[in-house]
Structures are given as C-alpha cells and as structure tokens.
PDB file of C-alpha atoms and ligand atoms in Angstrom:
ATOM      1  CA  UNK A   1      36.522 125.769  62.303  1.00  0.00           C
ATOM      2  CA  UNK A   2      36.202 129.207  63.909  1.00  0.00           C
ATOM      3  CA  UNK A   3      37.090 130.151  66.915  1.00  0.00           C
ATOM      4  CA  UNK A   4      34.513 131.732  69.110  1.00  0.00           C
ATOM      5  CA  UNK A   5      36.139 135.063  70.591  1.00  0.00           C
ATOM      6  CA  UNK A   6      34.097 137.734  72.242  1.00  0.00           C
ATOM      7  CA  UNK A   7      34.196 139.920  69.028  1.00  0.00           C
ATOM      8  CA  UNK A   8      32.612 137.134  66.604  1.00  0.00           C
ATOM      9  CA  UNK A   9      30.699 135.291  69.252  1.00  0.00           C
ATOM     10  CA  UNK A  10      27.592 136.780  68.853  1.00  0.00           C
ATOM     11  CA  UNK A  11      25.202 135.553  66.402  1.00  0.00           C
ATOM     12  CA  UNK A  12      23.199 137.170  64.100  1.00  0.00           C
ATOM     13  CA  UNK A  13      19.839 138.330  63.790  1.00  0.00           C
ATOM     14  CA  UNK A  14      17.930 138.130  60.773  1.00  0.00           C
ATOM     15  CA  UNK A  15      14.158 139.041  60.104  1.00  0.00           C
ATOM     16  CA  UNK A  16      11.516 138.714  57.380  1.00  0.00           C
ATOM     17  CA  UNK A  17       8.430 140.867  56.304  1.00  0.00           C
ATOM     18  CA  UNK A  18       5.898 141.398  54.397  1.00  0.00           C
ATOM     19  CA  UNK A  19       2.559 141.166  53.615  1.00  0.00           C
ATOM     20  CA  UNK A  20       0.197 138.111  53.206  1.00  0.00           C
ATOM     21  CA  UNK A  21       1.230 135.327  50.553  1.00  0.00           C
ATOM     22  CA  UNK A  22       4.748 136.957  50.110  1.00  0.00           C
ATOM     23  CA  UNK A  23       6.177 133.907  51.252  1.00  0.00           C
ATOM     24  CA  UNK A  24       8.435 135.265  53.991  1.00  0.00           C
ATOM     25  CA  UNK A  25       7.518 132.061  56.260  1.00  0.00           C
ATOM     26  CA  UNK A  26       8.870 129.911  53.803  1.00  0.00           C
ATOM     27  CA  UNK A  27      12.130 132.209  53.417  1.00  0.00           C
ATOM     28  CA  UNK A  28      12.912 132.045  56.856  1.00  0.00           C
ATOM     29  CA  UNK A  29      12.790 128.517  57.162  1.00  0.00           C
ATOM     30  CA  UNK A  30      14.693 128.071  54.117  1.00  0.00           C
ATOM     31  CA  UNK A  31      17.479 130.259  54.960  1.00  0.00           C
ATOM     32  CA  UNK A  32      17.410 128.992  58.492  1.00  0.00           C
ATOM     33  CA  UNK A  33      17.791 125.511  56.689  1.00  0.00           C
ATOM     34  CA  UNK A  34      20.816 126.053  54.603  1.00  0.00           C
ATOM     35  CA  UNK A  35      22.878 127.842  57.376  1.00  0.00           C
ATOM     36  CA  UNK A  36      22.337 124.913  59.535  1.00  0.00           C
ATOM     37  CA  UNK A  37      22.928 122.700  57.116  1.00  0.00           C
ATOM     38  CA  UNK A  38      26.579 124.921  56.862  1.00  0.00           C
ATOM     39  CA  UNK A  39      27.352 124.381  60.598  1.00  0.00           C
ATOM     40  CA  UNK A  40      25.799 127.586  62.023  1.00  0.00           C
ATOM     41  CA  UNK A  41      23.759 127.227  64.883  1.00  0.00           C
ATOM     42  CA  UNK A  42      20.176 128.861  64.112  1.00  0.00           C
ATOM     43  CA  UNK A  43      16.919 129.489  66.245  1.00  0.00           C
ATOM     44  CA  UNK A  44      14.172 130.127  63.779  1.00  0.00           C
ATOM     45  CA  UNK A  45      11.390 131.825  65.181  1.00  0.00           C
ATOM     46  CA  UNK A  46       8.229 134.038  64.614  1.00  0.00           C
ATOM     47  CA  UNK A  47       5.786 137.326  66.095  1.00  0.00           C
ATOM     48  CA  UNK A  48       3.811 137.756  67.522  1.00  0.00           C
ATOM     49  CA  UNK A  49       5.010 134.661  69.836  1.00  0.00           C
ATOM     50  CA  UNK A  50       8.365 132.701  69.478  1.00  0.00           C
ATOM     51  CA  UNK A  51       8.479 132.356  74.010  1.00  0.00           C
ATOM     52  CA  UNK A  52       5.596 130.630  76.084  1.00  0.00           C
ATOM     53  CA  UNK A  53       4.215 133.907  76.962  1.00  0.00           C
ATOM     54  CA  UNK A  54       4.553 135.516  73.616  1.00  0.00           C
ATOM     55  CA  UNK A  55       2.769 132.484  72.171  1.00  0.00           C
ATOM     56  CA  UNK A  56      -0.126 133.485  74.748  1.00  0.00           C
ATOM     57  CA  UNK A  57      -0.241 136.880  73.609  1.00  0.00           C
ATOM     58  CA  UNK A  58      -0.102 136.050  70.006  1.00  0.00           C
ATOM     59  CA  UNK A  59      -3.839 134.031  70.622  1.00  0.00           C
ATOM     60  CA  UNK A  60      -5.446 136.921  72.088  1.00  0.00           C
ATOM     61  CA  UNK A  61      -4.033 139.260  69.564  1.00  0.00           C
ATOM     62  CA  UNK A  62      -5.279 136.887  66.181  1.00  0.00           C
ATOM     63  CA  UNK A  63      -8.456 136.132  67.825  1.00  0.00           C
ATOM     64  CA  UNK A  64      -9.278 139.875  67.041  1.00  0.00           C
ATOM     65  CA  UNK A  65     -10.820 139.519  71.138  1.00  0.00           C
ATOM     66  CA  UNK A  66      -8.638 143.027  71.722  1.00  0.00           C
ATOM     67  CA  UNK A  67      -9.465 144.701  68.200  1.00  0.00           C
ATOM     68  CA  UNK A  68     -11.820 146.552  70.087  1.00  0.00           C
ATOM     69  CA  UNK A  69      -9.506 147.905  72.152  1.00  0.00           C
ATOM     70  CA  UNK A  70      -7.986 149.767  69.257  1.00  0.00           C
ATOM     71  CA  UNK A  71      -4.453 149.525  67.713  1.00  0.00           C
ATOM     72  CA  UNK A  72      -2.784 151.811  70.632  1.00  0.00           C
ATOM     73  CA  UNK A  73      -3.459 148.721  72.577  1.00  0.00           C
ATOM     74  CA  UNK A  74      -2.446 146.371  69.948  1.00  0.00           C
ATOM     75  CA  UNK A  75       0.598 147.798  69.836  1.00  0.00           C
ATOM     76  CA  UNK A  76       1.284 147.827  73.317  1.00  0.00           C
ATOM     77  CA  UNK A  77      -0.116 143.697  73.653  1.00  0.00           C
ATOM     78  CA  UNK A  78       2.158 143.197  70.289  1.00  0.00           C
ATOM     79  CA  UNK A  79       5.185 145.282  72.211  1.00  0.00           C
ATOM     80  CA  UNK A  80       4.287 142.792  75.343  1.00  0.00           C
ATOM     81  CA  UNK A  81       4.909 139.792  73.640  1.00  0.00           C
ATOM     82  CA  UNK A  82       7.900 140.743  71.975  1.00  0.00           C
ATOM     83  CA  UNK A  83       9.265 141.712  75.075  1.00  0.00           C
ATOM     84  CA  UNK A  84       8.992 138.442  76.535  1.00  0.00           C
ATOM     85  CA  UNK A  85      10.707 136.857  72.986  1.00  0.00           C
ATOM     86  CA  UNK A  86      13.622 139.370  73.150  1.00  0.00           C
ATOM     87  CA  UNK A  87      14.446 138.467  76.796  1.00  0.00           C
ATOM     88  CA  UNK A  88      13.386 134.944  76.995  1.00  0.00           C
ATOM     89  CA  UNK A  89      14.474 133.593  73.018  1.00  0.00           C
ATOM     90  CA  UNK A  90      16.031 136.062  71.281  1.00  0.00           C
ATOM     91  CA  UNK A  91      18.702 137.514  73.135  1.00  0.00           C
ATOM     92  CA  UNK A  92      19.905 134.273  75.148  1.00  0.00           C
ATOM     93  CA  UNK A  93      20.775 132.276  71.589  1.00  0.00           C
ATOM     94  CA  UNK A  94      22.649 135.657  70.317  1.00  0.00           C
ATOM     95  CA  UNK A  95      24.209 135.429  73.637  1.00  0.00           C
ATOM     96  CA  UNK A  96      25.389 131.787  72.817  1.00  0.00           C
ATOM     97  CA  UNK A  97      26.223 132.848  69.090  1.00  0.00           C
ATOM     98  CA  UNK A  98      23.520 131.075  67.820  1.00  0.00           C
ATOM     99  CA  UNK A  99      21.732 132.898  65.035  1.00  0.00           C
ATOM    100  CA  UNK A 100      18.492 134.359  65.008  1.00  0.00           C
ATOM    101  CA  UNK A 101      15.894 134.058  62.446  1.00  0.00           C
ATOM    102  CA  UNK A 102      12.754 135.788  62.666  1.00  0.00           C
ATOM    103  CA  UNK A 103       9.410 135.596  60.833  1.00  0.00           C
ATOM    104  CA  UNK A 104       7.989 139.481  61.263  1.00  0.00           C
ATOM    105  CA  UNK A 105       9.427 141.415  64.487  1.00  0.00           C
ATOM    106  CA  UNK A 106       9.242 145.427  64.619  1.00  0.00           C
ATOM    107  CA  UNK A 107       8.294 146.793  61.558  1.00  0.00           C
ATOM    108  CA  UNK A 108       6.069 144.610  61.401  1.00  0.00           C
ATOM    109  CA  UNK A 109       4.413 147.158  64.604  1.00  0.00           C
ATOM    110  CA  UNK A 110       5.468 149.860  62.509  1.00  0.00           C
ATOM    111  CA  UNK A 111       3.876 149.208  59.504  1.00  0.00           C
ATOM    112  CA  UNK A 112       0.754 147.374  61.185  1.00  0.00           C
ATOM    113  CA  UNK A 113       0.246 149.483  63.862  1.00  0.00           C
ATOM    114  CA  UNK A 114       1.720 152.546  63.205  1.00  0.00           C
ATOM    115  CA  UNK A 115       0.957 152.898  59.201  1.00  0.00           C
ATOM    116  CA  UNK A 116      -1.924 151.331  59.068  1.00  0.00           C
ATOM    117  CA  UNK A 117      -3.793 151.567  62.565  1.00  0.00           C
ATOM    118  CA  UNK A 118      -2.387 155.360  62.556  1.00  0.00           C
ATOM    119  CA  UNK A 119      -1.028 155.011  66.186  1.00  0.00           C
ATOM    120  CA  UNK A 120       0.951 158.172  67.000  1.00  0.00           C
ATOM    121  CA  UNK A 121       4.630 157.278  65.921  1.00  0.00           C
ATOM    122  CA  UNK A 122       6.181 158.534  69.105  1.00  0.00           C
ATOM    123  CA  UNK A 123       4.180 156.153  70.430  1.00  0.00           C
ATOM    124  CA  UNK A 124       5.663 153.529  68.515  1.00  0.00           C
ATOM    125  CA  UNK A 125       9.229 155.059  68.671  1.00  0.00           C
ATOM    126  CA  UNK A 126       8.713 154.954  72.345  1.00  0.00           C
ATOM    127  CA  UNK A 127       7.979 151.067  72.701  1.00  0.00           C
ATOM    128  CA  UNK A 128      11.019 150.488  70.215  1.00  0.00           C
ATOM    129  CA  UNK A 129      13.494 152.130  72.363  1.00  0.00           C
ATOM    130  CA  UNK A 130      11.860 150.560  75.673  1.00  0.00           C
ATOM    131  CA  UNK A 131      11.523 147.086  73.809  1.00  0.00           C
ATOM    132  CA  UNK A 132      13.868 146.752  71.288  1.00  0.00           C
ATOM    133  CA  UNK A 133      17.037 148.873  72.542  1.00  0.00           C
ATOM    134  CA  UNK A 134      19.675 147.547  70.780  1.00  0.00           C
ATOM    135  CA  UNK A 135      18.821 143.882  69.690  1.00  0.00           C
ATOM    136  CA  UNK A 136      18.209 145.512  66.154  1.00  0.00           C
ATOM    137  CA  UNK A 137      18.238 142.786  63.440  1.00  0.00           C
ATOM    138  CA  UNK A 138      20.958 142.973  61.678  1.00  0.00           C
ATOM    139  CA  UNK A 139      19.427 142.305  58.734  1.00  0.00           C
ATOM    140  CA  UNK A 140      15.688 142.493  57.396  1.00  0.00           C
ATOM    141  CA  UNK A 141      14.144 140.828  54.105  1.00  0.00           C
ATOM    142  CA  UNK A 142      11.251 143.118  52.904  1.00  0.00           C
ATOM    143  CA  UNK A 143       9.540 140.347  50.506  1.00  0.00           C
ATOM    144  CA  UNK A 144       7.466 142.608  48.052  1.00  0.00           C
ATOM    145  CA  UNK A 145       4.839 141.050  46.661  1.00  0.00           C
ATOM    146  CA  UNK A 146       1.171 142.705  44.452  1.00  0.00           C
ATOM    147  CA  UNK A 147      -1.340 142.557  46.706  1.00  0.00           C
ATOM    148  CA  UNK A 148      -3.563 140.523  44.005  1.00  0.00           C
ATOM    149  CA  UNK A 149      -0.870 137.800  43.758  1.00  0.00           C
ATOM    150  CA  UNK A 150       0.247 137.421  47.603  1.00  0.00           C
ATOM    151  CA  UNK A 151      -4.155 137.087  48.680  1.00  0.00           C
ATOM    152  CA  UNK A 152      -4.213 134.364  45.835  1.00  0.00           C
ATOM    153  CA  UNK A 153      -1.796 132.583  46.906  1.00  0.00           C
ATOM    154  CA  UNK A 154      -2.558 133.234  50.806  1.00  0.00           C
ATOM    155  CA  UNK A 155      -6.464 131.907  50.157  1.00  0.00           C
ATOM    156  CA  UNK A 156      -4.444 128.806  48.409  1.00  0.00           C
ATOM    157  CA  UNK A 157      -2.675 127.978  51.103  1.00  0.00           C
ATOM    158  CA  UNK A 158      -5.191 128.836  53.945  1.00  0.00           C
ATOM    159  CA  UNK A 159      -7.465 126.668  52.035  1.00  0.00           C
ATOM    160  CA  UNK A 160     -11.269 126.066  53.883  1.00  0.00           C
ATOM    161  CA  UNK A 161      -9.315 127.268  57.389  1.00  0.00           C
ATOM    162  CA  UNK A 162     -10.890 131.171  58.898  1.00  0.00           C
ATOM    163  CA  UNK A 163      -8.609 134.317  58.258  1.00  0.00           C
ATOM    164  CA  UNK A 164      -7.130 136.068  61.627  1.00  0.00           C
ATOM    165  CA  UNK A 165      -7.689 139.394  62.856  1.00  0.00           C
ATOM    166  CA  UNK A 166      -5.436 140.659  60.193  1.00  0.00           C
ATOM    167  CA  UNK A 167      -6.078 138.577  57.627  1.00  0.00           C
ATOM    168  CA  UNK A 168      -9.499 139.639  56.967  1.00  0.00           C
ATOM    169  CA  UNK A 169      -9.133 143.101  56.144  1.00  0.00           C
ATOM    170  CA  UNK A 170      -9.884 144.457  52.696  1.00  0.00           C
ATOM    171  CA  UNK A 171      -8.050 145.252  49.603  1.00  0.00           C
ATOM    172  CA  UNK A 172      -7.345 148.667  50.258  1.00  0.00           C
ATOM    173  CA  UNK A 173      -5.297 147.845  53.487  1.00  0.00           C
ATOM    174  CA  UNK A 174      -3.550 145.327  51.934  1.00  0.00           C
ATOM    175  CA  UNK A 175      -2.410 147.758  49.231  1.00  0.00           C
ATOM    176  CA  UNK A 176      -1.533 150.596  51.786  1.00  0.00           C
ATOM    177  CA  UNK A 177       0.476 147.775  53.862  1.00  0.00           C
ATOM    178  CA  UNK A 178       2.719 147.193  51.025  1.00  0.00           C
ATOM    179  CA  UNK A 179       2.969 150.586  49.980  1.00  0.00           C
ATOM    180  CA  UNK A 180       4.345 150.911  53.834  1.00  0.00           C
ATOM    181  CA  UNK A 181       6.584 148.205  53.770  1.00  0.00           C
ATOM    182  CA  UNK A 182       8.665 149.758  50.632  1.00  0.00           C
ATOM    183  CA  UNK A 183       8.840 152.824  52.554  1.00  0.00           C
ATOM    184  CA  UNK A 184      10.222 151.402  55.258  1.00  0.00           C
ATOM    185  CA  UNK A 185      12.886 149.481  53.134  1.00  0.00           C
ATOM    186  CA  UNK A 186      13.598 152.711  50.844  1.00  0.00           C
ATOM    187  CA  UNK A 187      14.084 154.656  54.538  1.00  0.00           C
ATOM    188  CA  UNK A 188      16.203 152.631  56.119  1.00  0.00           C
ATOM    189  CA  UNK A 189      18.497 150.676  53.180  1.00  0.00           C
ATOM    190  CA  UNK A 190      21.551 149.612  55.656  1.00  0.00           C
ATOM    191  CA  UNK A 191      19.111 146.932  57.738  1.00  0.00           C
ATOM    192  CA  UNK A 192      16.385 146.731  55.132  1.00  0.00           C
ATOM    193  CA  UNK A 193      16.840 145.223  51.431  1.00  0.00           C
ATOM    194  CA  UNK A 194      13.341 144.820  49.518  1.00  0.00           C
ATOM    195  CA  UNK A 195      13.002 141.049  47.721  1.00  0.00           C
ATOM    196  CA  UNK A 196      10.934 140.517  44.568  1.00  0.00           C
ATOM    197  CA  UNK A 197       8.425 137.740  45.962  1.00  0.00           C
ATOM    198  CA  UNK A 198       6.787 137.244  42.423  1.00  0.00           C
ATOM    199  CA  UNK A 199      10.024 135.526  41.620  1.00  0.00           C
ATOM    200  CA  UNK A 200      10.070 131.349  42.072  1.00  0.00           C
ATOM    201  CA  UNK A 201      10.842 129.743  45.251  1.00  0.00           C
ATOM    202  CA  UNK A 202      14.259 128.903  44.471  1.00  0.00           C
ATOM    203  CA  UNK A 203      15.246 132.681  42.911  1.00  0.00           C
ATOM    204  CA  UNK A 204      13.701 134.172  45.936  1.00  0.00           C
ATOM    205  CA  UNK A 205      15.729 131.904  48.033  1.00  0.00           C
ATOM    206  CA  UNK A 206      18.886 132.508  46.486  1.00  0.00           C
ATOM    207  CA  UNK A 207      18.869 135.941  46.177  1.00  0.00           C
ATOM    208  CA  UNK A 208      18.748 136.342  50.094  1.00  0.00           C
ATOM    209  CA  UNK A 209      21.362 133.737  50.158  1.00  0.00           C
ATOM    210  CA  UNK A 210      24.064 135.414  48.471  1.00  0.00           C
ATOM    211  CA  UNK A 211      22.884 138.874  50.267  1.00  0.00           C
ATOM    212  CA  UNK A 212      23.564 137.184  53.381  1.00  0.00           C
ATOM    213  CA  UNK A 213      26.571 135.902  52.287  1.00  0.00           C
ATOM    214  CA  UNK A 214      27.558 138.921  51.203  1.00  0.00           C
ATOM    215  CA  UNK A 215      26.668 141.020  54.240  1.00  0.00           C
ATOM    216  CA  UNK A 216      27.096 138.753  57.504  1.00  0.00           C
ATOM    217  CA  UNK A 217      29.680 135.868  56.141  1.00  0.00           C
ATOM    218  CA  UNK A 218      28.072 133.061  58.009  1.00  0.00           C
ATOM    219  CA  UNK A 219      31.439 131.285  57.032  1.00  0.00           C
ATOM    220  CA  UNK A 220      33.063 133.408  59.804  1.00  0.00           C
ATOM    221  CA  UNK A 221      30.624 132.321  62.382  1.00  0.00           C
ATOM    222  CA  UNK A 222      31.790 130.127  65.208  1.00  0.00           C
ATOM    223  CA  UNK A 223      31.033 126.169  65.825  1.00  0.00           C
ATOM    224  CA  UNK A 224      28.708 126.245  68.414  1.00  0.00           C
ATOM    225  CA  UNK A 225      27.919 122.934  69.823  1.00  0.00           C
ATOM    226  CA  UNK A 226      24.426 122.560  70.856  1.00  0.00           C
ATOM    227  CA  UNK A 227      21.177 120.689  69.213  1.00  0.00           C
ATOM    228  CA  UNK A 228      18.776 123.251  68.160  1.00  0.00           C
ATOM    229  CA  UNK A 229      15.715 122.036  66.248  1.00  0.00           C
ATOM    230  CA  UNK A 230      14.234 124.343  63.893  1.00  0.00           C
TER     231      UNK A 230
HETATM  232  P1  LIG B 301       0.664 135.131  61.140  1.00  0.00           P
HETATM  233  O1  LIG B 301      -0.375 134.089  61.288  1.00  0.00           O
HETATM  234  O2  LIG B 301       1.936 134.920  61.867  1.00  0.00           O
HETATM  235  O3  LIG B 301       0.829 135.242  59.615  1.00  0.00           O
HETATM  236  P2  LIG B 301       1.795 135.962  58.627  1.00  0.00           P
HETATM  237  O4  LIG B 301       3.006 136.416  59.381  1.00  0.00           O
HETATM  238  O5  LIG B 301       2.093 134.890  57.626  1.00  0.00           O
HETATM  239  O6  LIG B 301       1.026 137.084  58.043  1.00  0.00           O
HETATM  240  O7  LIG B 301      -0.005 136.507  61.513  1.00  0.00           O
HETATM  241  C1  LIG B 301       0.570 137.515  62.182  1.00  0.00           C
HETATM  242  C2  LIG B 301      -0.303 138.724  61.970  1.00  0.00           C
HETATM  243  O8  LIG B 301      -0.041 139.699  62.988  1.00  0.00           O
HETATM  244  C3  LIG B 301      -0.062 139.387  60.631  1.00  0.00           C
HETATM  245  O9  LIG B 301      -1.295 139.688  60.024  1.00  0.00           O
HETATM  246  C4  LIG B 301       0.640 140.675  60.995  1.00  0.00           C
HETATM  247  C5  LIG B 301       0.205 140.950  62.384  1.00  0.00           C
HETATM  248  N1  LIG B 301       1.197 141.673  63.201  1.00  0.00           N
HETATM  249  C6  LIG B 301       0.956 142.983  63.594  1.00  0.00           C
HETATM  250  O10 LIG B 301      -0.090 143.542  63.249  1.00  0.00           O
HETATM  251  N2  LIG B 301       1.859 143.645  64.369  1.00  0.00           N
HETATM  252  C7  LIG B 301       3.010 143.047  64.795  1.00  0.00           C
HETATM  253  O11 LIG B 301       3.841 143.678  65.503  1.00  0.00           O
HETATM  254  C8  LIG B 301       3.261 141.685  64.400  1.00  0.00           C
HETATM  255  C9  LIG B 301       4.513 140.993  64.837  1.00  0.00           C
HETATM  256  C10 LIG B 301       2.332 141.039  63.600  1.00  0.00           C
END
C-alpha cells in the first residue's frame, strides 16, 4: 500500500469526449471500473451536471428551452453548471485523492460552443480561466468516431426515446464537431490523446488502459478509505 503524502495525495482527473455514439460513456465507466476494482478510489461523473445544481442546469440546457437564447448564453448556463461541479464534486474528491472521471467537461464548451455555435473564443477563454483555473484534467480521451457510424449506433441505443437539444442537429454539424474535436487533440497532444472508437469495446478499452497506465501509474496512487459508488 501507498502512503498518502501531500505530493501523491491528490487524485487524478480524467475526461472523455467526443461526439454522439463514440462510446465515451461507456469508456468512462469502464475505466472508472477497473481502477476501482485496483484499489483506487474513483468518482465517475458527467456535464453538463455531476452536483445537484449542475444536474438542474443540465435540464434546462437539453430541453433546448434556452436555445433561443443563443450559444453565448449556452456557454455561459454550460460554464454555470460546471462551476457548481468543480467546487461542489470535482475538486473536494481530488482534494481527498480520490480520482476523477469525467464524461465531457471543457472542450466539450469549446468545441460545442465555441466551434460550432461560433461564440467569440475570448469569450470562451475567458470562462475557462474564471471556471476552470487550474483543475485541468490531467488527462483527456478524444474518442474519434465517423459521423455515419457513431448516429447509427446513437439511434440504436436511443431506441423510440426523443433526441436532446444537441442531438438533433444535422449531418453537417456532426461532421464539423468531429472535425473540431481532432483539432483540439492534434493542438494540445500533452492532455489530449485521440482514440479510434470504430475499434471493439474491449480494444477501445484497453488501449486507454495501458495509456493511463502509462501516463498517471494508478499503482502509485494512495489507499484511500472511503465507499464511493460509481
Ligand atoms: P448527454 O445526454 O450527456 O449525451 P452525450 O454526452 O452522450 O452526447 O448530452 C450532453 C450534450 O450537451 C451533448 O450533446 C454535448 C452538449 N454539451 C455542450 O454543448 N457543451 C458543453 O459544455 C457540454 C458539457 C455538453
């Protein structure tokens, strides 16, 4: 067992992106799994929501009740209810050196928002350094999928049920969303590594597996005692 010293006490913070069907939900949970299953305390969580508030937020923003608004304000409700996750979820279990896993945080703003919704990227910058600061995750999954493949298999899954806000818009934004998403990973390749989601479950899973291995050695994290539930 490791000891927990103020240098290697903090946990780590882990997000996943990507577009619809690229299986990044299922990628969190399973890598949120297998490090519990190693001893390592983990919070798994998601945005928009992952704290009471944020959760509150995240129904107004899926609705599509502040679409009209326009995506400046989108941003700034999206920016809202991360703020209340960083300061009421996040931060507290990196605190306690439990590990973070999120499904979509920033870029997902960036690419949403800023890409797509063309809101003025000091805008965006802005709300990062305001929001964010320094909880920065120290590693993001990019899961790159075609945009044919990921809306098959997100109309699979969604089955008869309505698509959200987001879900419902067209081809052509799906294809631009991806196309932002491996910029983002090709601009920033210390945080960001880009994941080949047409692979099977298993490869997919395995592949960010031995990357986090690799980059964070969970084996070096500390015992910490407490019951999280995933
Ligand atoms: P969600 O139901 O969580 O599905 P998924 O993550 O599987 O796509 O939907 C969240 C939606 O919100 C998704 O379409 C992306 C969008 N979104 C933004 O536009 N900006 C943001 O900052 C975040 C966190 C999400």
């Amino acid at each position: 067992m490791v000891e927990a010293t103020p240098q290697n006490m903090r946990g780590r913070f882990i997000t996943f992106e990507g577009g619809e069907g690229s299986g990044k939900s299922t990628q969190a949970r399973l890598l949120a799994e297998k490090l519990n299953s190693l001893g390592v305390a983990v919070k798994l969580t998601r945005e928009p929501g992952g704290s009471p508030a944020a959760e509150v937020i995240r129904h107004i923003l899926l609705s599509g009740v502040a679409k009209p608004l326009g995506a400046e304000a989108e941003a700034m409700l999206f920016a809202a209810a991360r703020d209340d996750h960083l300061a009421t979820t996040i931060r507290p279990a990196l605190d306690r050196g439990v590990w973070v896993i999120s499904d979509r945080f920033a870029d997902s703003t960036r690419v949403y928002q800023g890409v797509l919704g063309e809101v003025d990227p000091r805008l965006i910058r802005r709300l990062e350094r305001l929001i964010v600061g320094e909880t920065w995750p120290d590693l993001t999954f990019v899961l790159d999928i075609p945009v044919e493949h990921g809306l098959m298999r997100a109309n699979v899954r969604r089955g008869a049920a309505a698509v959200d806000r987001f879900e419902g818009e067209d081809a052509n934004f799906h294809s631009k969303l991806r196309e932002a998403y491996r910029q983002l990973a090709a601009s920033e390749p210390a945080r960001c590594i880009m994941i080949d989601a047409t692979q099977p479950r298993e490869k997919v899973a395995e592949q960010i597996w031995s990357l986090v291995n690799a980059r964070l050695d969970p084996a070096t994290a500390p015992m910490v005692f407490e019951d999280l539930a995933l």
